[in-house]
PDB file of C-alpha atoms and ligand atoms in Angstrom:
ATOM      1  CA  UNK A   1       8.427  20.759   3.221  1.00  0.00           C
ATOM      2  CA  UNK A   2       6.650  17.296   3.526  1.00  0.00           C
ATOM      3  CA  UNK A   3       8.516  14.265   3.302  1.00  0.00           C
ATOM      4  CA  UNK A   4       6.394  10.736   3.318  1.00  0.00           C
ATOM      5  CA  UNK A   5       9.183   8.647   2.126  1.00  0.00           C
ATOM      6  CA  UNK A   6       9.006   5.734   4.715  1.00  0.00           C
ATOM      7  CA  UNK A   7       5.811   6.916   6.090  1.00  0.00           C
ATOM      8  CA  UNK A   8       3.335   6.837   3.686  1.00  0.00           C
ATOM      9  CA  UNK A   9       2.204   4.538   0.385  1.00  0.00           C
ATOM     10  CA  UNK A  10      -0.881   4.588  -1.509  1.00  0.00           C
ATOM     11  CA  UNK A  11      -2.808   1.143  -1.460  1.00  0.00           C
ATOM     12  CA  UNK A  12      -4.468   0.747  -4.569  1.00  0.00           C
ATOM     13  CA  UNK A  13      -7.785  -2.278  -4.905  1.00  0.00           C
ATOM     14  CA  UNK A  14     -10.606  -2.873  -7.464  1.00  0.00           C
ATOM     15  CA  UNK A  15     -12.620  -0.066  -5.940  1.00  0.00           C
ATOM     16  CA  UNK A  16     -10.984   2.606  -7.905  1.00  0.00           C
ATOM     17  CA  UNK A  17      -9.065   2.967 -11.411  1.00  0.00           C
ATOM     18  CA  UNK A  18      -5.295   2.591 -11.064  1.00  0.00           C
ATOM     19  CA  UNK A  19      -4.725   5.454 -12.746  1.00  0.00           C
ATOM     20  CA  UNK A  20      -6.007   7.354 -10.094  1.00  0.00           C
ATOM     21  CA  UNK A  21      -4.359   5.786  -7.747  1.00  0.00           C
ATOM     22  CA  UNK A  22      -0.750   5.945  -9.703  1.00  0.00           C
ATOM     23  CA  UNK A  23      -1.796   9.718 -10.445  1.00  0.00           C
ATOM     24  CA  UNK A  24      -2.115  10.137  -5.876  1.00  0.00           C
ATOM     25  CA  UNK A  25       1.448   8.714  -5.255  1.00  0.00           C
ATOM     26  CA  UNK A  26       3.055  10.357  -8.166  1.00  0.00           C
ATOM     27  CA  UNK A  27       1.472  13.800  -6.437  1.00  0.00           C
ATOM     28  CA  UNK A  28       2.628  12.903  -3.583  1.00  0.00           C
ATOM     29  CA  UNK A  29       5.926  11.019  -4.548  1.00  0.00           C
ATOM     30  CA  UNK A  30       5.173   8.124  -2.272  1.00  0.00           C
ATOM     31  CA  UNK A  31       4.906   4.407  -3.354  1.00  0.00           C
ATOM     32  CA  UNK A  32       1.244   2.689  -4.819  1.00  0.00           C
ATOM     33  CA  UNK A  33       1.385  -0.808  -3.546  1.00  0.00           C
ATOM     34  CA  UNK A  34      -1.464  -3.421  -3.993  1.00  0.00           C
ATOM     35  CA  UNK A  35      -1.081  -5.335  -0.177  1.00  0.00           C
ATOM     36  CA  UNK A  36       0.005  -4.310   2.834  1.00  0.00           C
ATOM     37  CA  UNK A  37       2.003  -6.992   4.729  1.00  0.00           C
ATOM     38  CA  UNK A  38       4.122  -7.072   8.292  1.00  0.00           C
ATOM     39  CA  UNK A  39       7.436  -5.935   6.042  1.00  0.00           C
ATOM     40  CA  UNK A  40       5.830  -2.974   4.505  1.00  0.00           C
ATOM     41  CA  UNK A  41       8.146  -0.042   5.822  1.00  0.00           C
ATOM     42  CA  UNK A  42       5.644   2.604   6.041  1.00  0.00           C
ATOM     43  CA  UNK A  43       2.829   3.018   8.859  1.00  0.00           C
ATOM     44  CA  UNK A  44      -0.070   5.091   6.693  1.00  0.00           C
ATOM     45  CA  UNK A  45      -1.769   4.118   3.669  1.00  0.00           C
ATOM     46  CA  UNK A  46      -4.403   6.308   1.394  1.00  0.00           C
ATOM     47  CA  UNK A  47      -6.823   4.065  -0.377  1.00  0.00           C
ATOM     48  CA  UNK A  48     -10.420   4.674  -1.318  1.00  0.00           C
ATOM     49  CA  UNK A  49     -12.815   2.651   0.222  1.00  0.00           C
ATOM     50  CA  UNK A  50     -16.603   3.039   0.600  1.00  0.00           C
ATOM     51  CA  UNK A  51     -16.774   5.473  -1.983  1.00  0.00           C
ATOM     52  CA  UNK A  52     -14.327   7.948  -0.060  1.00  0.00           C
ATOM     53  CA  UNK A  53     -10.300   8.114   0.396  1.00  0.00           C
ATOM     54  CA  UNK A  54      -9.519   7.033   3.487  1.00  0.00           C
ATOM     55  CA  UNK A  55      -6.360   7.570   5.933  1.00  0.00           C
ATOM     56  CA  UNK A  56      -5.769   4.406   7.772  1.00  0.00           C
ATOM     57  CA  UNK A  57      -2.477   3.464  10.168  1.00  0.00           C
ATOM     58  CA  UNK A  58      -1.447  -0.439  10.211  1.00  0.00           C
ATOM     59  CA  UNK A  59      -4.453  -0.978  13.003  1.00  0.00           C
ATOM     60  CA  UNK A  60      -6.866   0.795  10.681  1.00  0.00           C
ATOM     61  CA  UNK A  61      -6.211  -1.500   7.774  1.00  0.00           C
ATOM     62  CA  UNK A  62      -8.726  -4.172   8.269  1.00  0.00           C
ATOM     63  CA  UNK A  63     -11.342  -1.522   9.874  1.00  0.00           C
ATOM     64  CA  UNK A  64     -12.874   1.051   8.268  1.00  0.00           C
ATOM     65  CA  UNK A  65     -10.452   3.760   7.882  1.00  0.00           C
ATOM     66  CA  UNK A  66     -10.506   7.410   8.680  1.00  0.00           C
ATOM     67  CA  UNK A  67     -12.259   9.797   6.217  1.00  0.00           C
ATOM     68  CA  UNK A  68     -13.248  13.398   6.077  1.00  0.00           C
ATOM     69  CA  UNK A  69     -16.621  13.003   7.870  1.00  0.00           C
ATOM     70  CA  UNK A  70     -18.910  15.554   5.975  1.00  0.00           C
ATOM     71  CA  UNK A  71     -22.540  14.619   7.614  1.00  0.00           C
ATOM     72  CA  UNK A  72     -23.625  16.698  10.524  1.00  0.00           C
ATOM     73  CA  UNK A  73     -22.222  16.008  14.375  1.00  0.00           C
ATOM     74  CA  UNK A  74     -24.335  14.248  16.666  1.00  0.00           C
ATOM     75  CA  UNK A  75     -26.994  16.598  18.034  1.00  0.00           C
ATOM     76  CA  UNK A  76     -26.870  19.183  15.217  1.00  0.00           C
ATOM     77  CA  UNK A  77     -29.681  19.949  13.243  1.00  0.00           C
ATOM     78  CA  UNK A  78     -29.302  19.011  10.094  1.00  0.00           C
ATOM     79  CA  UNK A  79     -31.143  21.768   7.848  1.00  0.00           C
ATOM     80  CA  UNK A  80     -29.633  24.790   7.031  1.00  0.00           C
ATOM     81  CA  UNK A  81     -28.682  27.247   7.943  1.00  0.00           C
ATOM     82  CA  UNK A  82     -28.120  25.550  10.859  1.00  0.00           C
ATOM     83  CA  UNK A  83     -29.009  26.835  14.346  1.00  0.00           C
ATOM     84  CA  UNK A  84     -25.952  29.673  15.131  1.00  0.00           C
ATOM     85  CA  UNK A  85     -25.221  28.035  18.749  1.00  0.00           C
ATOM     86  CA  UNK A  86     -22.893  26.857  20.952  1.00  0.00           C
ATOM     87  CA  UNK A  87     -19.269  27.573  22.064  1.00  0.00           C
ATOM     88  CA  UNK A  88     -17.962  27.888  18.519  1.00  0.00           C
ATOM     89  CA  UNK A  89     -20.713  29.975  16.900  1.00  0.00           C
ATOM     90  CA  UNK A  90     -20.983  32.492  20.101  1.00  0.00           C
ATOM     91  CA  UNK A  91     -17.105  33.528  19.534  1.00  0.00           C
ATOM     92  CA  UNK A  92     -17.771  33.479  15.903  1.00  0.00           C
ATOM     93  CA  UNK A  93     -20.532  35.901  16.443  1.00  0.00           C
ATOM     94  CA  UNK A  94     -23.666  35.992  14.803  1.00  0.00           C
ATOM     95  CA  UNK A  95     -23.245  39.496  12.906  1.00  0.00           C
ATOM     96  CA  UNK A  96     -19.511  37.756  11.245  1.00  0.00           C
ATOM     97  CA  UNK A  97     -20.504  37.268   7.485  1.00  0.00           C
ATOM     98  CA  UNK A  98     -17.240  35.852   5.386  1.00  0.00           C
ATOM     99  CA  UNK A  99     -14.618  33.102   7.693  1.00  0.00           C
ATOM    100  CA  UNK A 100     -11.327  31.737   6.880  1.00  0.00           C
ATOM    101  CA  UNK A 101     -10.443  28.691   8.780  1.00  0.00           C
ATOM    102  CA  UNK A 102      -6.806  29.069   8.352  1.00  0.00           C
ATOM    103  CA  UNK A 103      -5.991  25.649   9.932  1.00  0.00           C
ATOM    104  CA  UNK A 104      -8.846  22.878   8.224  1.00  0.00           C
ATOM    105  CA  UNK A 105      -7.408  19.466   9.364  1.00  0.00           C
ATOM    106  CA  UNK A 106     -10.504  16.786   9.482  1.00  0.00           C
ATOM    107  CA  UNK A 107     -12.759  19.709   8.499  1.00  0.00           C
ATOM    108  CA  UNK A 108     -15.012  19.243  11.546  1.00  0.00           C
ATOM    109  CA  UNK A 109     -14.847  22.911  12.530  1.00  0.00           C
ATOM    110  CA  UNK A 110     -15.194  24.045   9.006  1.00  0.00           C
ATOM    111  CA  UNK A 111     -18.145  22.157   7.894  1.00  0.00           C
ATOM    112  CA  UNK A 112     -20.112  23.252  11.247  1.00  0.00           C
ATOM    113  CA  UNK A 113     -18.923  26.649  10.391  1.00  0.00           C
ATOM    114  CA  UNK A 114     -20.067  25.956   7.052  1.00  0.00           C
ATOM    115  CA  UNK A 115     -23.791  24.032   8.251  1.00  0.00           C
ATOM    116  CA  UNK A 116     -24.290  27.528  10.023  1.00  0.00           C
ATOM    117  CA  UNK A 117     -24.280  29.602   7.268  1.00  0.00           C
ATOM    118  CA  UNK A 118     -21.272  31.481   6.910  1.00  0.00           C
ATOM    119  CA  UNK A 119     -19.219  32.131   4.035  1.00  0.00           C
ATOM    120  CA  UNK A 120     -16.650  30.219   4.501  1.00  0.00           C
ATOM    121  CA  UNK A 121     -12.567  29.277   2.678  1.00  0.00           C
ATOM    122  CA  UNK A 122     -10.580  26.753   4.712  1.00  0.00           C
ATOM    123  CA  UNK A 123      -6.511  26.465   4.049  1.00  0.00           C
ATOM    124  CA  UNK A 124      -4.647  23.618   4.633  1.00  0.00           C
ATOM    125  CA  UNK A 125      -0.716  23.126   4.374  1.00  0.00           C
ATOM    126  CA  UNK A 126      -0.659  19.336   4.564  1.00  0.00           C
ATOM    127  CA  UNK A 127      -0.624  17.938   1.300  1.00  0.00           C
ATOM    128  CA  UNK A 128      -2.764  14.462   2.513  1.00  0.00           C
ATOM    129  CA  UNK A 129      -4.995  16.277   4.468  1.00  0.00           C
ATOM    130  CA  UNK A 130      -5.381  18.565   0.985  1.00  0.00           C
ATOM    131  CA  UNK A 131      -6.172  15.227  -0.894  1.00  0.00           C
ATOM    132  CA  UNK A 132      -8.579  13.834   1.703  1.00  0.00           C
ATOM    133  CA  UNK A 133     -10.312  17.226   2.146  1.00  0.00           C
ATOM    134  CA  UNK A 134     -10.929  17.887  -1.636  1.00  0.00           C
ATOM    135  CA  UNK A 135     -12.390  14.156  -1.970  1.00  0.00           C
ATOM    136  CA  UNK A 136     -14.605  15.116   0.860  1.00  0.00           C
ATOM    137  CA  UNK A 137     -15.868  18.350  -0.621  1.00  0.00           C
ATOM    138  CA  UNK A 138     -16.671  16.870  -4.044  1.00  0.00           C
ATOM    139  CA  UNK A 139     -18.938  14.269  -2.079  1.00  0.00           C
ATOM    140  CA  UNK A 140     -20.159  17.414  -0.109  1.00  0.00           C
ATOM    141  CA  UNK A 141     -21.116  18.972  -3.902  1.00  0.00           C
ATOM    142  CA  UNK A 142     -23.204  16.106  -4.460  1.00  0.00           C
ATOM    143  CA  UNK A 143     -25.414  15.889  -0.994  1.00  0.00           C
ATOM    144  CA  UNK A 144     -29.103  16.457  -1.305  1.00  0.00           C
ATOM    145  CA  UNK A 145     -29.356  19.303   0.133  1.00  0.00           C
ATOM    146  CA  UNK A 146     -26.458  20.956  -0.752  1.00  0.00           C
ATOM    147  CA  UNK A 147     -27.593  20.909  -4.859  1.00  0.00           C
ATOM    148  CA  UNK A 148     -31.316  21.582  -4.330  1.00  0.00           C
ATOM    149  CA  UNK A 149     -30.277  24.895  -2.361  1.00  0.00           C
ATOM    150  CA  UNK A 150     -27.598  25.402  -4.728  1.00  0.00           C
ATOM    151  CA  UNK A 151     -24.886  25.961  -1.930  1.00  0.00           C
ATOM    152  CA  UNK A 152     -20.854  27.250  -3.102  1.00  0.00           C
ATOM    153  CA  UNK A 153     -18.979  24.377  -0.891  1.00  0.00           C
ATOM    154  CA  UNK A 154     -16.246  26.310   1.208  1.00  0.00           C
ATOM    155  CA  UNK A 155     -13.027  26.977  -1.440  1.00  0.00           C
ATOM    156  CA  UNK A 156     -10.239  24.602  -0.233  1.00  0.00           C
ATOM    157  CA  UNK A 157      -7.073  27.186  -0.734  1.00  0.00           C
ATOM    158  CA  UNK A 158      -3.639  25.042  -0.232  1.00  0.00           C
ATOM    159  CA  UNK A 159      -0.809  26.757   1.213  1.00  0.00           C
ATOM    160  CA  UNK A 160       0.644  28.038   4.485  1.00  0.00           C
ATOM    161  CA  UNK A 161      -1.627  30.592   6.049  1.00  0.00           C
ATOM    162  CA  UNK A 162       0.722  32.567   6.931  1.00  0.00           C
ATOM    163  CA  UNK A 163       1.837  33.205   3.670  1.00  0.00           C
ATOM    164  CA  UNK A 164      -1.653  32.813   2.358  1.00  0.00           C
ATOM    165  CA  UNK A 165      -3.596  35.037   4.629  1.00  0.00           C
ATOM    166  CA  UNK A 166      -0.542  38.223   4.045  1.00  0.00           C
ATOM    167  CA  UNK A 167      -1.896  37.856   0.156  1.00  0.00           C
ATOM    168  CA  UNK A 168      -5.472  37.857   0.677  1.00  0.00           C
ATOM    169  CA  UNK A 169      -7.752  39.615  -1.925  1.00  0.00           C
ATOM    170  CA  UNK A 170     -10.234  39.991   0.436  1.00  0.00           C
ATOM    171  CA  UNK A 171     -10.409  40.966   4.367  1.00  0.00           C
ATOM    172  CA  UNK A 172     -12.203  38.082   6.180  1.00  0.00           C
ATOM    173  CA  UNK A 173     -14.381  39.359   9.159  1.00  0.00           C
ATOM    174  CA  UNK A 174     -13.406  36.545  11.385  1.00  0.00           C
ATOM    175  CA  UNK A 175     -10.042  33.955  11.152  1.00  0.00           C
ATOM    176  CA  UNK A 176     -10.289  30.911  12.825  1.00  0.00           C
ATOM    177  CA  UNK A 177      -7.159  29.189  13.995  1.00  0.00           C
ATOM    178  CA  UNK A 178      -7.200  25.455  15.694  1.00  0.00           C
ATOM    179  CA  UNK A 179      -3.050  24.413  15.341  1.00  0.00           C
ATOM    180  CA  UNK A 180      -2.101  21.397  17.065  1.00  0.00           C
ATOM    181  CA  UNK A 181      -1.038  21.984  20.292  1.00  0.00           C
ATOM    182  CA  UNK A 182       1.759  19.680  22.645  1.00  0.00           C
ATOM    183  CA  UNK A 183      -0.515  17.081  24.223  1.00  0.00           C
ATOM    184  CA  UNK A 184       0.023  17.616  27.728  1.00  0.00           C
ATOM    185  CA  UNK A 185      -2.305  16.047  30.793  1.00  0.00           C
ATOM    186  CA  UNK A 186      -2.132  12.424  31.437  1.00  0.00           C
ATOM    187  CA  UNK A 187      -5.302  12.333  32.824  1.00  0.00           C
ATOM    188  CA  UNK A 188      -7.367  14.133  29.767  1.00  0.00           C
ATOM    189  CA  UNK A 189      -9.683  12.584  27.648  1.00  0.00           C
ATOM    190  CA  UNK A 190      -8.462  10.362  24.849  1.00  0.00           C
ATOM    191  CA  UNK A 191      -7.739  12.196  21.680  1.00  0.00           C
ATOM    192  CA  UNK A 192      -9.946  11.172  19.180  1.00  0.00           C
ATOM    193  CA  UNK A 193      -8.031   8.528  16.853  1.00  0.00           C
ATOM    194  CA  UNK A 194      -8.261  11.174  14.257  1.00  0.00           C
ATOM    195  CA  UNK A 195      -5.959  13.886  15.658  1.00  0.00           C
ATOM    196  CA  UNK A 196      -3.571  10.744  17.155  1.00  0.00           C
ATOM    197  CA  UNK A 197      -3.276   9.942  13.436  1.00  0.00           C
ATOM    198  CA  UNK A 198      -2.544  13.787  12.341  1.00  0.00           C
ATOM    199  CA  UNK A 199      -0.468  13.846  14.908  1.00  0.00           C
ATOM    200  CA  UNK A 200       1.965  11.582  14.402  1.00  0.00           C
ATOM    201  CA  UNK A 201       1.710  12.193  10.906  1.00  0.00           C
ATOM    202  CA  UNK A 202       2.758  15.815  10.623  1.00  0.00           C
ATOM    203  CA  UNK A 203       4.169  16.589  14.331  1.00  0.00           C
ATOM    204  CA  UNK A 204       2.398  20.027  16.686  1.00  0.00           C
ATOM    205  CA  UNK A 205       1.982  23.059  14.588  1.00  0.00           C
ATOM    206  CA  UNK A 206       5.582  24.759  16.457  1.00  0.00           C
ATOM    207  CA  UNK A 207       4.833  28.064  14.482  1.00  0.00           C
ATOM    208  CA  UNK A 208       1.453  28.490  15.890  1.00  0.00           C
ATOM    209  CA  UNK A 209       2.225  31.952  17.241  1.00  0.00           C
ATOM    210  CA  UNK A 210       3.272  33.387  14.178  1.00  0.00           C
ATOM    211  CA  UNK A 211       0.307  31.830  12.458  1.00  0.00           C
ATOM    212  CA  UNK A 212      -1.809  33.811  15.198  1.00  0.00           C
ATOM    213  CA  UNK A 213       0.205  37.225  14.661  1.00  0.00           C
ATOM    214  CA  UNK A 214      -0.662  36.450  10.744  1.00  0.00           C
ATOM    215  CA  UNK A 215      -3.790  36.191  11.439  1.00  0.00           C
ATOM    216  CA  UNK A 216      -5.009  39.397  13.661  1.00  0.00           C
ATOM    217  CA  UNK A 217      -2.630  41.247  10.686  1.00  0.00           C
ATOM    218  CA  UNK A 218      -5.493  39.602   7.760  1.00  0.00           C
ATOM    219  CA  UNK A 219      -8.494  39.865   9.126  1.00  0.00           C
ATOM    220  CA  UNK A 220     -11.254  42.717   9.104  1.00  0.00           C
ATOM    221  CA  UNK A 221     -13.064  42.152  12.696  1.00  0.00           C
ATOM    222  CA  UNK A 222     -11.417  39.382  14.974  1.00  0.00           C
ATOM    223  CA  UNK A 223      -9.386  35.622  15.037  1.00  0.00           C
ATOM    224  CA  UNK A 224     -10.887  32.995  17.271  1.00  0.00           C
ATOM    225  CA  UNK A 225      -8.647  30.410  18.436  1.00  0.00           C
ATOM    226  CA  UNK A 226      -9.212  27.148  19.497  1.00  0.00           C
ATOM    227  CA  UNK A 227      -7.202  25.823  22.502  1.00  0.00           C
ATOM    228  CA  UNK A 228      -7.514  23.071  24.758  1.00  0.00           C
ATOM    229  CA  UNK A 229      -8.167  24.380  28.024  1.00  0.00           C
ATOM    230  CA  UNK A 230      -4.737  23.567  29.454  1.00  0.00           C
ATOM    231  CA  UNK A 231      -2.801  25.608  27.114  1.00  0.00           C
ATOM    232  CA  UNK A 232      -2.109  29.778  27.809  1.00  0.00           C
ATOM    233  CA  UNK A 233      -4.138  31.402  25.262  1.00  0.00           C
ATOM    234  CA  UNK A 234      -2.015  32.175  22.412  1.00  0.00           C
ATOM    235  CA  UNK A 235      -2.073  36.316  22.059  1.00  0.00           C
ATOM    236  CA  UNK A 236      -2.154  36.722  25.951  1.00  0.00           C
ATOM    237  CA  UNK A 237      -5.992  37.900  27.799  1.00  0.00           C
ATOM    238  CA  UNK A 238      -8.222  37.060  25.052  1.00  0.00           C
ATOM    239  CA  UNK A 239     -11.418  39.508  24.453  1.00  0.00           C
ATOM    240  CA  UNK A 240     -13.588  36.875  25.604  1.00  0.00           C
ATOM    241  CA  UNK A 241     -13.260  33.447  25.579  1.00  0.00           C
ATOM    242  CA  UNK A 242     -15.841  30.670  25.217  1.00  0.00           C
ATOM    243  CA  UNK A 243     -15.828  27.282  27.211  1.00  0.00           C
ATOM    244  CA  UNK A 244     -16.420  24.258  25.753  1.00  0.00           C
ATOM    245  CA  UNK A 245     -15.872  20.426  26.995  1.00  0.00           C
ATOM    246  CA  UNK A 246     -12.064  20.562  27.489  1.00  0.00           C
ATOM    247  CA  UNK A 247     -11.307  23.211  25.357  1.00  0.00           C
ATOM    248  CA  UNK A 248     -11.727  27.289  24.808  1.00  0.00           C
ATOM    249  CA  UNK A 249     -12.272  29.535  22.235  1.00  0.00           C
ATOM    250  CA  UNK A 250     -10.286  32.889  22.466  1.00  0.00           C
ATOM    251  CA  UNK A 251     -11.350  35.599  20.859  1.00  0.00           C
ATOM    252  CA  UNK A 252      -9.198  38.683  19.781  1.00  0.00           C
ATOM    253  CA  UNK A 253     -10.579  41.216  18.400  1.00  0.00           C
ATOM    254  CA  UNK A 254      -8.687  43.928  15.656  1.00  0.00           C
ATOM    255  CA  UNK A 255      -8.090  47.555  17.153  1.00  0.00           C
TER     256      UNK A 255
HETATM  257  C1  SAM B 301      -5.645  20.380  14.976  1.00  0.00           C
HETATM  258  S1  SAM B 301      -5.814  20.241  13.239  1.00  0.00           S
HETATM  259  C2  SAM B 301      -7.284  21.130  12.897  1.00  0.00           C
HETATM  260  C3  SAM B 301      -8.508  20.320  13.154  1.00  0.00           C
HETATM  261  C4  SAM B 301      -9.766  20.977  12.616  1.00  0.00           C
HETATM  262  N1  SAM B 301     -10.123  22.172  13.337  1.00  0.00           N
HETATM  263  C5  SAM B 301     -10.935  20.014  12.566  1.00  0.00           C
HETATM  264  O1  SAM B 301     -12.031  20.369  13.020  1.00  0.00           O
HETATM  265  O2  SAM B 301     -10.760  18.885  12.059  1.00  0.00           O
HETATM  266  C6  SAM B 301      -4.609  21.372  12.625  1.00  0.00           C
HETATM  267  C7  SAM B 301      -4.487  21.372  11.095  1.00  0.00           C
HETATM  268  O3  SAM B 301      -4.035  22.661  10.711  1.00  0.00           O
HETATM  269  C8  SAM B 301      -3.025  22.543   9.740  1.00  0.00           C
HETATM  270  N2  SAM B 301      -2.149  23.712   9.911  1.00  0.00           N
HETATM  271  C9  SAM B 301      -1.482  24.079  11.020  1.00  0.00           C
HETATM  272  N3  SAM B 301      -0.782  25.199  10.823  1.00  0.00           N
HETATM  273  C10 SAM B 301      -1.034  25.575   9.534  1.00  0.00           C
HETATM  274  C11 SAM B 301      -0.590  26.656   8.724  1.00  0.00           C
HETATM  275  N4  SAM B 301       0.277  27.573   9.185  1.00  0.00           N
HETATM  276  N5  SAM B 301      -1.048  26.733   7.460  1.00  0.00           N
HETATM  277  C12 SAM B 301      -1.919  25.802   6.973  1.00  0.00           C
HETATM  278  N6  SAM B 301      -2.356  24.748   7.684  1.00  0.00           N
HETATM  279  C13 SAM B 301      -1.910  24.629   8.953  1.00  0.00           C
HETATM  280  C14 SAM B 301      -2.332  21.212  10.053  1.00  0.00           C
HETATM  281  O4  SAM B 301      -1.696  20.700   8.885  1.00  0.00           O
HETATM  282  C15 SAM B 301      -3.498  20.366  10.523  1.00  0.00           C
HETATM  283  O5  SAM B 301      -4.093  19.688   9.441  1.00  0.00           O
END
């Protein structure tokens, strides 16, 4: 289904073996170059850097880079289980035990979902988001706390989730869906550089309702969906839904 010829290259340098690098493009049948210059065709580049792979566009490529960030967000407590609060955790629910996030991305969701405690596996279609998200949950293996309290880091499952989630061996209480929606309002807030880069990497997620219809089929108790707040929620009147800054979380909940 994915196609990076023209769009993509890995760019290999000293900080990593070739043979990893080689072993990335062949995986994802893209070229391995070793500079980047005005004439290279292609507008994204994996490369490790700093210890992590990084995603970087051509105005990326003498910053840092974009990585799977796996250290708390600003304002969260950083001990766990963390604090069960906010937007995200309320339509979650404190009594939900086992999640899926069916749509992982940059992770951000997941590993807060995964901070407070929850038993959580995350699926992910896109084959680079697959490669920076399993380089981001080896380093999350090897954080302090994470080995002293012995913690499972969420299983990364790749896949659609619609196919995935009709095969499940086991009934999730809660799904979690975030697709990426048409960006609409000229006047909202700047998307983070992140989800431009996703973005115009893969395109919106068009079969988002089917992905939602999936869902409520899979799982035990209820799907939360994330929307920004401009967009109709996605299953019509939501049980509840949770306000956050520019965006909701709808809740359904299984008959
Ligand atoms: C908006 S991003 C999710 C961002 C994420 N919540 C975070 O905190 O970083 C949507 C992601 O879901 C993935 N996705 C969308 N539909 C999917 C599907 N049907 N199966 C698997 N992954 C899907 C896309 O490839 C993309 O990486």
């Amino acid at each position: 289904m994915y196609n990076y010829i023209g769009k993509l290259a890995v760019l290999h340098n000293a900080e990593y073996e070739l043979a990893f690098a080689q072993a990335l493009a062949t995986r994802l049948s893209v070229p391995l170059y070793h500079s980047v210059d005005n004439k290279t065709p292609e507008d994204f580049f994996l490369c490790w850097r700093d210890g992590c792979l990084k995603l970087l566009d051509k105005d990326l490529l003498k910053k840092g880079g974009l990585m799977v960030d796996i250290d708390p967000r600003q304002g969260e407590q950083r001990s766990w289980p963390a604090p069960k609060e906010g937007a995200l955790a309320e339509a979650i629910g404190r009594k939900t035990r086992t999640v899926i996030d069916a749509t992982t991305g940059w992770a951000q969701d997941s590993l807060h979902i995964f901070r407070m405690g929850y038993d959580l596996k995350c699926i992910e279609r896109s084959p680079v988001m697959l490669e920076l998200l399993s380089d981001a949950f080896k380093r999350l293996q090897a954080v302090d706390w994470v080995t002293r309290l012995a913690l499972p880091v969420p299983t990364l499952i790749p896949g659609n989730a619609i196919d995935v989630l009709a095969q499940l061996p086991d009934t999730p209480d809660c799904i979690y869906i975030d697709p990426m929606f048409p960006a609409k309002r000229k006047k909202s807030a700047l998307p983070k550089k992140s989800m431009l880069i996703l973005r115009d990497l893969l395109g919106d997620d068009m079969d988002r309702e089917a992905l939602f219809e999936a869902a409520l089929q899979a799982t035990a108790k209820k799907v939360v969906v994330k929307s920004p707040d401009y967009a109709l929620p996605i299953g019509g009147k939501p049980a509840q839904s949770f306000k956050s800054k520019l965006l909701r979380y709808d809740v359904y909940i299984k008959n």
